XYZ file of C-alpha atoms in Angstrom:
652
model
C -52.176 -48.107 -18.522
C -50.644 -46.065 -15.905
C -46.809 -45.656 -16.055
C -44.514 -47.672 -14.044
C -42.161 -46.099 -11.723
C -39.505 -46.674 -14.033
C -41.363 -44.703 -16.748
C -42.341 -41.764 -14.783
C -40.050 -38.553 -15.332
C -37.125 -38.012 -12.824
C -35.887 -34.898 -11.530
C -32.301 -33.769 -9.932
C -30.396 -36.815 -10.449
C -33.455 -39.243 -10.338
C -34.101 -38.564 -6.659
C -37.788 -36.919 -7.004
C -40.752 -38.053 -8.874
C -42.610 -35.461 -11.121
C -45.478 -37.661 -11.941
C -47.854 -35.003 -10.013
C -47.931 -32.904 -13.524
C -48.411 -36.012 -15.569
C -51.443 -34.572 -17.117
C -49.942 -31.558 -17.862
C -46.703 -33.268 -19.118
C -48.340 -35.792 -21.723
C -49.947 -32.284 -23.231
C -46.689 -30.716 -23.480
C -44.720 -34.073 -24.804
C -47.460 -34.496 -27.558
C -46.683 -31.055 -28.823
C -43.254 -31.371 -28.450
C -43.137 -34.399 -30.982
C -44.461 -31.992 -33.237
C -41.027 -30.062 -33.591
C -38.786 -32.940 -32.284
C -38.284 -36.412 -33.802
C -37.911 -37.685 -30.401
C -39.481 -36.553 -27.161
C -37.330 -34.916 -24.498
C -37.671 -35.457 -20.559
C -38.873 -32.498 -18.682
C -36.100 -30.327 -16.793
C -35.634 -29.558 -13.180
C -33.778 -27.364 -11.597
C -30.877 -29.895 -10.750
C -30.788 -31.011 -14.670
C -30.097 -27.352 -15.456
C -27.283 -26.956 -12.895
C -24.872 -28.882 -11.276
C -25.948 -28.816 -7.802
C -22.623 -29.630 -6.110
C -21.153 -26.495 -6.914
C -21.228 -23.426 -5.171
C -23.548 -20.693 -6.333
C -20.794 -18.686 -7.751
C -19.514 -22.115 -9.853
C -22.898 -22.940 -11.497
C -22.879 -23.225 -15.003
C -25.672 -24.372 -17.603
C -24.923 -28.211 -18.704
C -25.729 -29.202 -22.059
C -24.596 -26.328 -23.865
C -23.900 -28.163 -27.014
C -27.276 -29.430 -27.202
C -28.859 -25.956 -27.349
C -28.387 -23.860 -30.783
C -29.508 -20.592 -28.714
C -31.725 -18.855 -31.036
C -32.506 -15.164 -30.100
C -35.279 -15.774 -27.583
C -38.291 -13.283 -27.682
C -40.401 -12.669 -24.874
C -43.330 -15.042 -24.135
C -46.983 -14.219 -22.784
C -47.919 -17.124 -20.450
C -51.751 -17.370 -19.395
C -51.972 -16.219 -15.570
C -50.744 -19.126 -13.385
C -52.634 -19.479 -9.816
C -51.440 -20.933 -6.592
C -52.704 -24.200 -5.373
C -51.756 -26.258 -2.345
C -50.015 -28.865 -4.380
C -47.029 -28.054 -6.891
C -47.240 -24.783 -8.444
C -48.416 -25.515 -12.060
C -48.746 -23.143 -15.112
C -52.543 -23.626 -16.217
C -52.833 -23.215 -19.960
C -56.422 -22.435 -21.030
C -57.323 -24.010 -24.172
C -53.822 -25.462 -24.140
C -54.105 -26.808 -27.797
C -54.414 -23.061 -29.144
C -51.592 -21.491 -27.136
C -49.026 -24.362 -27.708
C -49.516 -23.918 -31.261
C -48.899 -20.448 -31.221
C -45.651 -20.999 -29.424
C -44.473 -23.527 -31.713
C -45.063 -21.265 -34.574
C -42.822 -18.695 -32.937
C -39.803 -20.606 -32.085
C -38.928 -24.452 -31.250
C -36.475 -23.233 -28.521
C -39.196 -20.766 -27.027
C -41.284 -23.881 -26.602
C -38.741 -25.974 -24.913
C -38.552 -23.216 -22.220
C -42.163 -23.280 -21.725
C -41.940 -27.106 -21.541
C -39.138 -26.347 -18.868
C -41.026 -23.984 -16.808
C -44.101 -25.813 -16.615
C -42.563 -28.785 -14.860
C -39.778 -26.571 -12.976
C -42.096 -25.804 -10.133
C -43.745 -28.878 -9.686
C -40.160 -30.659 -9.478
C -38.897 -28.148 -7.103
C -41.905 -28.068 -4.940
C -42.276 -31.925 -4.490
C -38.558 -32.548 -4.594
C -35.838 -30.687 -3.070
C -34.072 -31.387 0.261
C -36.826 -33.667 2.067
C -34.563 -35.500 4.838
C -32.967 -35.015 8.255
C -30.278 -32.297 7.768
C -32.590 -30.214 5.374
C -34.227 -26.942 6.406
C -33.898 -23.117 6.327
C -33.481 -20.531 9.458
C -34.057 -17.262 8.448
C -32.899 -14.596 11.102
C -34.650 -11.194 10.821
C -31.884 -8.978 11.675
C -31.976 -5.385 12.101
C -28.549 -3.931 11.134
C -25.979 -4.998 8.358
C -22.868 -5.614 9.410
C -20.197 -3.608 8.014
C -17.652 -6.830 7.363
C -17.460 -10.502 8.366
C -13.762 -10.355 9.418
C -13.887 -11.131 13.150
C -10.829 -8.959 14.433
C -12.179 -5.723 12.515
C -16.013 -5.487 14.064
C -17.659 -6.244 17.400
C -20.890 -5.575 15.319
C -23.598 -7.960 17.027
C -24.995 -9.497 13.635
C -21.463 -10.090 12.304
C -20.454 -11.668 15.689
C -23.497 -13.999 15.301
C -22.513 -15.098 11.680
C -18.757 -15.135 12.588
C -20.106 -17.910 15.176
C -20.794 -20.192 12.304
C -17.841 -19.512 10.151
C -14.751 -19.178 12.296
C -13.988 -21.346 14.955
C -12.094 -20.618 18.372
C -9.999 -22.882 20.145
C -12.323 -23.938 22.909
C -15.660 -21.987 24.137
C -17.131 -21.624 27.418
C -20.280 -23.943 28.094
C -23.571 -23.097 29.278
C -22.438 -22.267 32.224
C -20.122 -19.197 31.422
C -17.731 -20.385 33.631
C -14.762 -18.172 32.661
C -12.484 -19.203 35.857
C -9.935 -22.210 35.291
C -10.716 -24.472 32.276
C -12.773 -27.310 33.335
C -15.783 -25.899 31.787
C -14.518 -25.360 28.384
C -15.482 -27.154 25.248
C -12.730 -28.283 22.320
C -13.219 -26.792 19.160
C -10.029 -26.070 17.081
C -8.296 -27.396 20.185
C -8.596 -31.162 20.537
C -6.719 -31.239 23.966
C -4.333 -28.679 26.006
C -2.090 -28.558 28.980
C -0.557 -26.194 31.234
C 3.342 -26.540 31.148
C 4.139 -24.387 34.089
C 2.036 -21.429 35.493
C 2.774 -19.001 32.747
C 2.365 -21.366 29.704
C -0.768 -22.799 28.101
C -0.147 -25.848 25.149
C -2.920 -26.624 22.701
C -2.949 -29.449 20.592
C -4.845 -28.528 17.344
C -7.235 -31.089 16.152
C -5.768 -33.062 12.690
C -8.852 -33.060 11.072
C -9.916 -29.401 11.162
C -10.084 -27.793 7.594
C -10.385 -24.644 5.973
C -12.881 -24.681 3.209
C -10.504 -24.176 0.763
C -9.395 -27.675 1.801
C -6.013 -26.147 3.499
C -5.424 -27.804 7.125
C -5.743 -25.514 10.233
C -2.203 -25.655 11.868
C -0.361 -23.862 14.805
C 0.884 -20.973 12.232
C -2.757 -20.115 11.715
C -3.330 -19.261 15.773
C 0.082 -17.516 15.780
C -0.884 -15.512 12.959
C -4.316 -14.593 14.538
C -2.752 -13.444 17.783
C -0.734 -11.093 15.893
C -2.942 -9.739 13.812
C -5.572 -9.075 16.729
C -2.726 -6.888 18.253
C -1.433 -5.188 15.879
C -2.519 -1.504 15.936
C -2.819 -1.399 12.280
C -5.849 -3.787 12.396
C -7.110 -1.628 15.413
C -9.221 -4.113 16.856
C -11.764 -3.343 19.534
C -10.399 -7.008 21.014
C -6.911 -5.748 21.405
C -7.291 -4.750 25.253
C -8.466 -8.133 25.997
C -5.310 -9.766 25.235
C -3.149 -7.571 26.654
C -2.103 -9.942 29.667
C -0.773 -12.700 26.663
C 2.893 -12.051 26.054
C 3.241 -14.005 22.807
C 1.830 -17.166 20.964
C 4.263 -19.452 19.075
C 4.229 -22.644 17.455
C 5.845 -25.684 18.600
C 5.332 -27.789 15.568
C 2.287 -27.750 12.971
C -0.156 -28.831 15.415
C 0.933 -27.428 18.546
C 0.232 -23.697 19.616
C 1.841 -22.238 22.690
C 0.475 -19.473 24.415
C 3.118 -17.569 27.007
C 1.333 -15.039 30.003
C 2.476 -12.117 31.285
C 1.184 -13.054 34.842
C -0.691 -15.537 36.525
C -4.652 -14.850 36.976
C -8.135 -17.067 37.352
C -9.131 -15.977 33.659
C -6.163 -16.850 31.897
C -7.494 -19.993 30.016
C -10.513 -17.916 29.029
C -8.481 -14.940 27.552
C -6.497 -17.554 25.237
C -9.956 -19.000 23.789
C -12.497 -16.510 23.806
C -11.884 -13.356 22.394
C -10.050 -14.490 19.225
C -11.463 -16.608 16.266
C -8.727 -18.379 14.499
C -8.071 -16.912 10.894
C -6.452 -18.450 7.606
C -2.938 -17.045 7.648
C -2.322 -18.413 3.974
C -5.446 -16.204 2.829
C -4.905 -13.025 4.907
C -0.929 -12.835 5.243
C -0.707 -10.788 2.073
C -3.786 -8.487 2.623
C -2.287 -5.106 4.168
C -3.765 -4.883 7.828
C -4.394 -1.502 7.570
C -7.169 -2.585 4.617
C -8.683 -5.333 6.578
C -11.949 -3.553 7.395
C -12.686 -3.073 4.036
C -10.882 -6.283 2.678
C -12.863 -8.548 0.102
C -12.291 -11.138 2.432
C -14.492 -9.777 4.633
C -17.218 -9.782 2.134
C -16.397 -12.989 1.185
C -14.906 -15.116 4.058
C -13.395 -18.583 3.778
C -13.638 -20.148 7.346
C -13.398 -23.598 9.128
C -16.699 -23.659 10.654
C -20.019 -25.854 10.561
C -21.019 -23.393 7.914
C -19.661 -22.258 4.353
C -20.376 -18.499 3.277
C -22.669 -18.572 0.209
C -23.488 -14.949 -1.000
C -23.937 -11.425 0.570
C -26.905 -9.317 -1.349
C -26.055 -5.903 -0.106
C -28.785 -4.148 2.177
C -30.702 -7.611 1.298
C -29.504 -10.676 3.261
C -26.439 -12.660 3.970
C -26.645 -16.599 3.276
C -24.478 -19.709 4.775
C -24.825 -23.137 3.976
C -24.000 -26.319 6.078
C -20.432 -27.641 5.570
C -21.350 -31.450 5.300
C -17.491 -32.267 5.796
C -17.288 -30.419 9.011
C -15.024 -32.249 11.253
C -16.946 -32.032 14.399
C -20.231 -33.166 12.842
C -22.810 -32.223 10.150
C -24.846 -28.954 10.967
C -28.714 -29.888 11.920
C -29.847 -27.160 9.617
C -29.002 -26.723 5.952
C -29.237 -23.147 5.336
C -28.753 -19.895 7.518
C -29.894 -16.546 6.337
C -29.671 -13.516 7.868
C -32.621 -11.006 6.303
C -31.872 -7.331 6.943
C -34.630 -5.229 8.169
C -35.064 -1.282 8.376
C -35.966 -1.972 11.964
C -36.893 -3.715 15.210
C -40.688 -3.479 14.552
C -40.205 -4.655 11.005
C -38.227 -7.578 12.155
C -40.515 -8.609 14.341
C -43.419 -8.489 12.208
C -41.633 -10.619 9.538
C -41.438 -13.306 12.324
C -44.941 -12.981 13.539
C -45.880 -13.218 10.044
C -44.134 -16.561 9.347
C -41.691 -14.870 6.560
C -39.254 -15.382 8.875
C -38.005 -17.978 11.806
C -36.159 -16.253 14.473
C -36.089 -13.156 16.221
C -33.259 -13.623 19.088
C -34.187 -10.202 20.930
C -37.736 -9.116 21.121
C -36.961 -6.341 23.386
C -40.294 -4.789 24.240
C -43.272 -6.027 26.354
C -45.445 -5.109 23.198
C -43.440 -7.447 21.225
C -43.082 -10.455 23.612
C -46.943 -10.557 23.812
C -47.571 -10.148 19.731
C -44.958 -13.217 19.124
C -46.862 -15.152 22.184
C -50.012 -14.594 20.082
C -48.279 -15.849 17.049
C -49.301 -19.773 16.988
C -46.099 -21.068 14.945
C -43.629 -19.332 17.477
C -42.098 -20.910 20.825
C -40.713 -18.041 23.175
C -37.156 -18.297 24.845
C -36.536 -16.305 27.835
C -32.909 -16.164 28.694
C -30.158 -14.095 30.553
C -29.381 -10.480 28.872
C -25.986 -9.703 27.864
C -26.640 -6.044 26.646
C -26.667 -2.763 28.633
C -27.682 0.471 27.269
C -26.513 4.106 28.202
C -26.034 7.467 27.246
C -22.186 8.112 26.846
C -20.618 11.418 27.669
C -17.531 12.422 25.135
C -14.956 13.821 27.390
C -12.905 15.268 24.635
C -13.669 17.749 22.190
C -14.971 16.528 19.255
C -12.545 16.601 16.142
C -9.846 17.095 18.804
C -9.124 14.698 21.467
C -6.111 16.488 22.549
C -8.682 19.160 24.309
C -11.567 18.369 26.998
C -14.927 18.427 25.896
C -16.404 22.150 26.942
C -19.020 20.559 28.829
C -18.285 16.977 29.402
C -14.998 17.314 30.313
C -16.657 18.639 33.720
C -17.183 15.886 36.004
C -19.683 17.826 38.282
C -21.788 18.567 34.783
C -21.773 14.566 34.032
C -22.893 14.269 37.381
C -25.662 16.763 37.208
C -27.286 15.456 34.332
C -27.432 11.524 35.432
C -29.044 13.138 38.653
C -31.710 14.501 36.466
C -32.834 11.434 35.180
C -35.188 8.978 36.877
C -33.957 5.930 35.505
C -36.076 3.455 37.396
C -39.170 5.130 36.191
C -37.993 5.361 32.610
C -37.374 1.417 32.601
C -40.532 0.652 34.091
C -42.628 2.864 31.630
C -40.719 1.523 28.547
C -39.335 -2.115 29.755
C -41.885 -3.230 32.054
C -40.450 -6.551 33.724
C -38.140 -6.947 30.721
C -35.414 -4.168 32.032
C -33.613 -3.280 34.885
C -31.470 -0.416 35.718
C -27.633 -1.312 35.715
C -25.702 -0.896 38.873
C -22.773 0.311 36.122
C -21.452 -0.604 32.970
C -22.664 -4.269 33.039
C -25.429 -6.335 31.998
C -27.256 -9.201 33.932
C -25.096 -11.600 32.379
C -22.264 -10.886 34.484
C -21.986 -12.369 37.971
C -20.590 -9.329 39.650
C -24.355 -7.514 39.143
C -25.528 -6.186 42.589
C -28.783 -3.873 42.679
C -27.373 -2.500 45.904
C -23.991 -0.958 44.295
C -24.089 2.554 45.153
C -25.201 5.063 42.133
C -25.690 8.669 42.007
C -29.388 9.142 43.136
C -32.351 10.592 41.177
C -32.464 13.913 42.601
C -33.211 17.387 40.451
C -32.689 19.577 42.993
C -29.421 18.395 43.753
C -28.518 18.314 39.826
C -29.778 22.307 39.571
C -27.616 23.244 42.813
C -24.684 21.358 41.185
C -25.240 23.242 37.741
C -25.814 26.618 39.381
C -22.634 26.159 41.640
C -20.459 25.686 38.512
C -21.787 29.086 36.968
C -24.629 27.704 34.741
C -27.757 29.790 35.477
C -30.474 30.916 33.212
C -29.300 34.305 32.725
C -31.508 35.604 30.021
C -34.706 33.797 31.206
C -35.019 31.694 28.222
C -35.495 28.658 30.369
C -32.249 27.237 29.282
C -28.597 27.575 31.635
C -25.910 29.423 30.283
C -22.398 30.497 31.198
C -20.370 33.055 29.770
C -22.734 33.478 26.886
C -22.654 29.959 26.336
C -25.957 27.887 26.216
C -25.869 24.445 28.250
C -27.259 23.012 25.406
C -25.919 19.539 23.183
C -26.749 16.641 20.781
C -27.939 13.280 21.635
C -26.811 10.675 18.872
C -29.171 7.596 18.336
C -29.466 4.938 15.785
C -32.467 5.359 13.533
C -33.059 1.795 13.208
C -33.431 1.636 17.144
C -37.071 2.588 18.088
C -36.376 1.855 21.827
C -33.096 4.213 21.845
C -35.155 6.993 20.049
C -37.809 6.776 22.279
C -35.172 7.146 25.318
C -33.572 10.189 23.528
C -36.928 11.855 23.482
C -37.448 10.706 27.189
C -34.134 12.192 28.330
C -34.572 15.455 26.135
C -37.803 16.013 28.604
C -35.925 15.398 31.767
C -32.691 17.491 30.698
C -35.156 20.480 30.108
C -36.858 20.475 33.467
C -33.676 21.526 34.883
C -32.845 23.716 32.326
C -30.292 22.151 29.687
C -31.172 21.727 26.168
C -30.518 18.280 24.287
C -31.218 18.191 20.605
C -31.674 14.557 18.699
C -29.772 13.574 16.167
C -31.412 10.385 14.461
C -28.662 8.638 12.103
C -28.072 5.846 10.085
C -26.110 2.991 12.618
C -23.164 3.201 10.114
C -22.910 7.030 10.820
C -23.464 6.740 14.418
C -20.534 4.293 14.570
C -18.693 6.237 12.663
C -19.059 9.639 14.760
C -18.285 7.912 17.606
C -15.452 5.994 16.453
C -13.532 9.001 15.557
C -14.952 10.953 18.670
C -16.926 13.537 16.622
C -19.741 13.935 19.173
C -21.359 15.285 22.358
C -23.439 12.184 23.569
C -24.966 8.981 21.861
C -26.960 6.508 23.285
C -25.070 2.963 22.926
C -25.546 -0.283 23.585
C -22.496 -2.893 24.934
C -22.809 -6.457 24.718
C -21.051 -8.187 27.382
C -19.011 -11.329 27.482
C -19.106 -13.495 30.467
C -16.128 -11.763 32.473
C -16.427 -8.275 33.601
C -12.875 -7.681 33.251
C -12.919 -8.089 29.440
C -15.763 -5.891 28.677
C -15.122 -3.133 31.529
C -11.217 -3.163 30.210
C -12.091 -3.017 26.697
C -14.946 -0.084 27.059
C -13.936 1.966 29.824
C -10.093 1.835 30.473
C -6.964 3.595 29.068
C -6.479 0.411 26.909
C -9.817 1.011 24.919
C -8.974 4.283 23.504
C -8.788 4.286 19.776
C -11.239 1.207 20.335
C -14.492 1.037 22.247
C -13.879 3.582 24.975
C -15.513 6.124 22.549
C -16.084 8.439 25.428
C -12.192 8.491 26.559
C -13.036 8.177 30.025
C -9.879 7.803 32.163
C -9.566 7.444 35.996
C -6.061 5.939 37.248
C -7.650 4.904 40.402
C -10.119 3.017 38.557
C -7.765 1.741 36.259
C -5.799 0.007 39.477
C -9.003 -1.454 41.070
C -9.924 -2.779 37.772
C -6.253 -4.483 37.450
C -6.786 -5.805 41.165
C -9.591 -7.331 40.818
C -8.842 -9.120 37.779
C -5.858 -10.808 39.291
C -7.349 -11.496 42.718
C -7.187 -15.192 43.353
C -10.176 -15.954 45.212
C -13.816 -15.192 44.017
C -15.075 -13.671 47.158
C -11.795 -11.062 46.848
C -12.467 -10.104 43.183
C -16.366 -9.383 43.848
C -15.528 -6.914 46.478
C -12.722 -5.315 44.187
C -15.097 -5.085 41.366
C -18.147 -3.674 43.592
C -15.311 -0.819 44.475
C -14.628 -0.421 40.913
C -18.322 0.185 39.869
C -18.907 2.590 42.462
C -15.970 4.365 41.700
C -16.929 4.741 37.791
C -20.558 5.566 39.085
C -19.223 8.645 40.901
C -17.378 9.603 37.709
C -20.249 9.583 35.539
C -18.929 8.994 32.469
C -22.151 7.884 30.915
C -25.771 7.405 32.248
C -26.366 3.675 32.705
C -29.852 3.392 31.483
C -31.178 0.045 31.300
C -30.199 -3.544 30.778
C -32.626 -6.031 29.016
C -33.651 -9.445 29.817
C -33.464 -11.266 26.670
C -36.794 -12.978 24.971
C -36.409 -14.694 21.836
C -38.802 -16.236 19.290
C -38.527 -19.200 17.259
C -40.432 -21.381 14.738
C -41.922 -24.033 16.678
C -40.872 -26.619 13.789
C -36.978 -26.218 15.165
C -35.732 -28.643 17.625
C -33.030 -28.605 20.059
C -32.941 -24.775 20.345
C -30.513 -23.656 22.937
C -29.650 -20.039 23.598
C -26.203 -19.572 25.589
C -26.516 -16.345 27.335
C -23.352 -14.594 25.897
C -23.866 -15.277 22.428
C -27.657 -16.919 21.185
C -25.964 -18.249 18.075
C -23.012 -20.170 19.536
C -25.151 -23.656 19.465
C -26.947 -23.046 16.089
C -25.077 -26.023 14.607
C -27.257 -28.229 16.774
C -30.189 -27.053 15.857
C -32.513 -29.197 13.500
C -35.722 -29.547 11.999
C -37.487 -33.018 11.779
C -38.314 -34.108 8.402
C -41.808 -34.299 9.212
C -42.148 -30.257 9.990
C -40.531 -29.397 7.174
C -42.275 -26.224 5.148
C -41.479 -25.240 1.887
C -38.434 -22.894 2.343
C -36.907 -25.573 3.958
C -37.108 -28.040 1.016
C -35.538 -25.227 -1.543
C -32.432 -26.489 -3.447
C -29.824 -23.585 -3.812
């Protein structure tokens, strides 16, 4: 007689049936009766651990019921894969079970558990709306997840899920005024005069340890971002805000130094609010290496779960998030050694998303993968060869080569940037008209730049005494060859390719460049400390030209993102005027003038700006890529229950 539904063993608190392994269970149950008077129910993962606790809190249940004898290793019959639940196939079952029973009753209890565990987990687990796992194939492991301490792109993507801003830009990425901004931590805001902005914190907002988010957190965050001990790369973007205070526990007040069109944008875009009660006691000079950065507690739609060094970072949806439960239950960033490996994982269905495919070949391969959907969106990254204008290891002195403006100009004119882009990126790349990406509204291809002119480049070098005096094919001056090193991260195939192409084009005018392929963390350390000649770097733009250019190309960025220490007082003056211009047309004219000024100085060779193309598994719905931050809207993505695959159902 068939067992009724009430007689069937249940798993995980009685939510999923194990009836699919009934035949296997019957054999095991009969054998178990030989060593126990009463049969025990098979165990599933949810019975062994309390699923309501975090991974750090998991503890075995029923410890008193287990006498914990010494467990000897068991030899199992070889398992095999099937389309249904994974079972342990025992042949012949009687002989094997008898042997096990003779060795240890406890060992047999473990066999019983394992035999049913696979079936229960595969058939059970998360199967409803709000389930799902999204695995991102990331190329670089971030140094920390503490927002003010890093501008690493992967860290920023993860921080989008953990830490909220007061408000955020919409899909239009309009940075002027406040009408296109979406409330996040701030429930509402108003202006109190021309220089004072008042935010009202949503009273429902909570840190994930249960504490309320308050205006004290906002004040603390602003002061931390502006503290030289923290050395935040975002500090230059906040220089027009005089102070932040708290009017009461849920009211934060911003006071500006001057009036300008992007006041609201500066107040909300550059800072992710931090938990003062958890960070106040941490010395700020230690923030970059603080344990909080490896085990953060946020207020966002996802909670931190685990960080496996050199492997992955995992987040889980916060079902109590005050703005609504996220659509996908788990997010995993899996670290890979290079872009080709990351792309291959997505194509092989081992990961679900690669947000930047970068090259035409990768795009075509992704298009051929039947399970992937392709999403083009505006690029927000530009790549350049940075010239260090100060002596490596001694920023008080000029660089012996690149402290000379004409040497930088000559090297820039020696590079056929248009041909390089066409040969490497095809339609996916453009030569940027300065240090900006296509995301920024001031992009214009007719902005004046130095031309590709090898003859003029050679004349300029000769004019300054750089000639091939010894006939070895390399120019020299006072016995010093015109030679330098190019730093490039070993994880970036495209940048390594560009380094070789630049090396060839420099050689054509008598310049020797040696390529140093190093780990990304080493490149970051070398460039950050000023210990380099040149480096191929990428910059991720936010929607405003003012904040990105100020951060990376002005005096305010010294000690931060202005690694090459470029400084031109005239350029700084034009930038300040452009930021403060009350009308868009006036600002656009000034920005054009600023870009032409920096192009003439050649603090770097602006090589390419990418058009972004992402690949996402087709089972994922509501996919939106915001141009400035592809991960900004991840909490709205979802996987319908009828499209769930095995990794979506896993209970962790």
